[in-house]
Amino acid sequence: MNPLHFIAFSSLFLLTSQLGAASIMVNEYYNGSASVGVSTKMARDEYIEFVITEKTSAASLAALTFGDTNDATSQLQGVFKFDQATLDQALTIAGIQQFLPGTILVVKGADLGPQQLGYSPENGNWSIELTAGQGAVDHSERLINGNITIGNNGDVVWISSSNPPTRNSDVSGLIHAIGHDNAPGLIATTVATAFGTENILNSTISTGRSVSNIGSKTETLQSTVGGTRGVANGGANSLWINGLRGTNITAVPEPSRGILVLLGVLIMTGQRWRKGGTDV
């Protein structure tokens, strides 16, 4: 059997294996039109919104990386991490040890206002807003050294346990991702295979629009003018997030590490077969 076919067959077979659980997922992102902020490596008027789905410490979040892809959705582009000191500050303000399920965590560009760290679930404030270059920073590793800028033609916003991914095609650590592309590249295709086709919106989007999950842990993506930064997206999404703020909540599913490792190998093997491709 051709090695590429064997890897593909093995990857698809493993998709039926037992799913694990992720503590955080991407809920929304906004496609702006401003330039990248000086020394922040993120577009000034864009944002990414995450939902925490189980109790999570500042250290656990700081051990993750997140970012986006190029507009061909074929390679990872920007890689950020959460600043643990900032997250610890938010927990100190709230007087608790961990972020609670249903917490909304926003990473935003420099033009979208100062950081909002007044986290207080007890008083109904379930959101935190981190400004790029402060509470969320470009990863110091330079293997992947692009900016976070949402593309019109396509993009995938992801979060990973890899710290950082080892190359621009490394998807082995992905714990969640959503995106848009009407002609999905390698990363978008991998996300659709590993997490479900509902995680990639089959569309391009224009500036001034967001891609948001209006569903629950099983995503229903839509593109709308503007966005709902820092709050639930209405309908089933609001019901789900409000439910997370209760007790005994089951975390969102994520594919096993073996699935994503094999899919990553498949991507890298496929890239070597393509003529004129780029890789780092």
mmCIF file of C-alpha atoms in Angstrom, residues 69-70 72-76 156 168-169 171 174 181 183-193 200 263-264 266-272 274 277-279:
data_model
loop_
_atom_site.group_PDB
_atom_site.id
_atom_site.type_symbol
_atom_site.label_atom_id
_atom_site.label_comp_id
_atom_site.label_asym_id
_atom_site.label_seq_id
_atom_site.Cartn_x
_atom_site.Cartn_y
_atom_site.Cartn_z
ATOM 1 C CA THR A 69 -3.630 30.565 9.604
ATOM 2 C CA ASN A 70 -2.858 32.238 6.317
ATOM 3 C CA ALA A 72 -5.358 29.973 2.109
ATOM 4 C CA THR A 73 -5.923 28.021 5.374
ATOM 5 C CA SER A 74 -2.908 25.916 4.429
ATOM 6 C CA GLN A 75 -0.375 26.956 7.105
ATOM 7 C CA LEU A 76 -0.310 28.254 10.674
ATOM 8 C CA VAL A 156 -8.715 29.120 10.870
ATOM 9 C CA ASN A 168 3.552 25.695 10.190
ATOM 10 C CA SER A 169 1.760 22.423 9.447
ATOM 11 C CA VAL A 171 -1.744 20.342 14.066
ATOM 12 C CA LEU A 174 -4.982 21.234 18.434
ATOM 13 C CA ASP A 181 -12.991 29.080 3.589
ATOM 14 C CA ALA A 183 -11.905 26.280 -0.859
ATOM 15 C CA PRO A 184 -10.352 24.807 2.311
ATOM 16 C CA GLY A 185 -6.580 24.363 2.497
ATOM 17 C CA LEU A 186 -4.683 21.718 4.425
ATOM 18 C CA ILE A 187 -5.292 23.115 7.925
ATOM 19 C CA ALA A 188 -9.005 23.787 7.342
ATOM 20 C CA THR A 189 -9.440 20.323 5.839
ATOM 21 C CA THR A 190 -7.726 18.731 8.835
ATOM 22 C CA VAL A 191 -9.936 20.654 11.266
ATOM 23 C CA ALA A 192 -13.080 19.612 9.378
ATOM 24 C CA THR A 193 -11.963 15.976 9.458
ATOM 25 C CA ILE A 200 -15.419 25.329 8.975
ATOM 26 C CA LEU A 263 -3.277 13.889 10.239
ATOM 27 C CA GLY A 264 -0.256 16.131 10.740
ATOM 28 C CA LEU A 266 -0.443 13.213 6.309
ATOM 29 C CA ILE A 267 -0.288 16.967 5.735
ATOM 30 C CA MET A 268 3.516 17.024 5.792
ATOM 31 C CA THR A 269 3.722 14.026 3.447
ATOM 32 C CA GLY A 270 1.245 15.640 1.084
ATOM 33 C CA GLN A 271 3.204 18.889 1.102
ATOM 34 C CA ARG A 272 6.350 17.065 0.007
ATOM 35 C CA ARG A 274 3.247 19.121 -4.042
ATOM 36 C CA GLY A 277 4.994 24.463 -1.968
ATOM 37 C CA THR A 278 6.546 26.288 1.015
ATOM 38 C CA ASP A 279 7.182 24.935 4.481
#
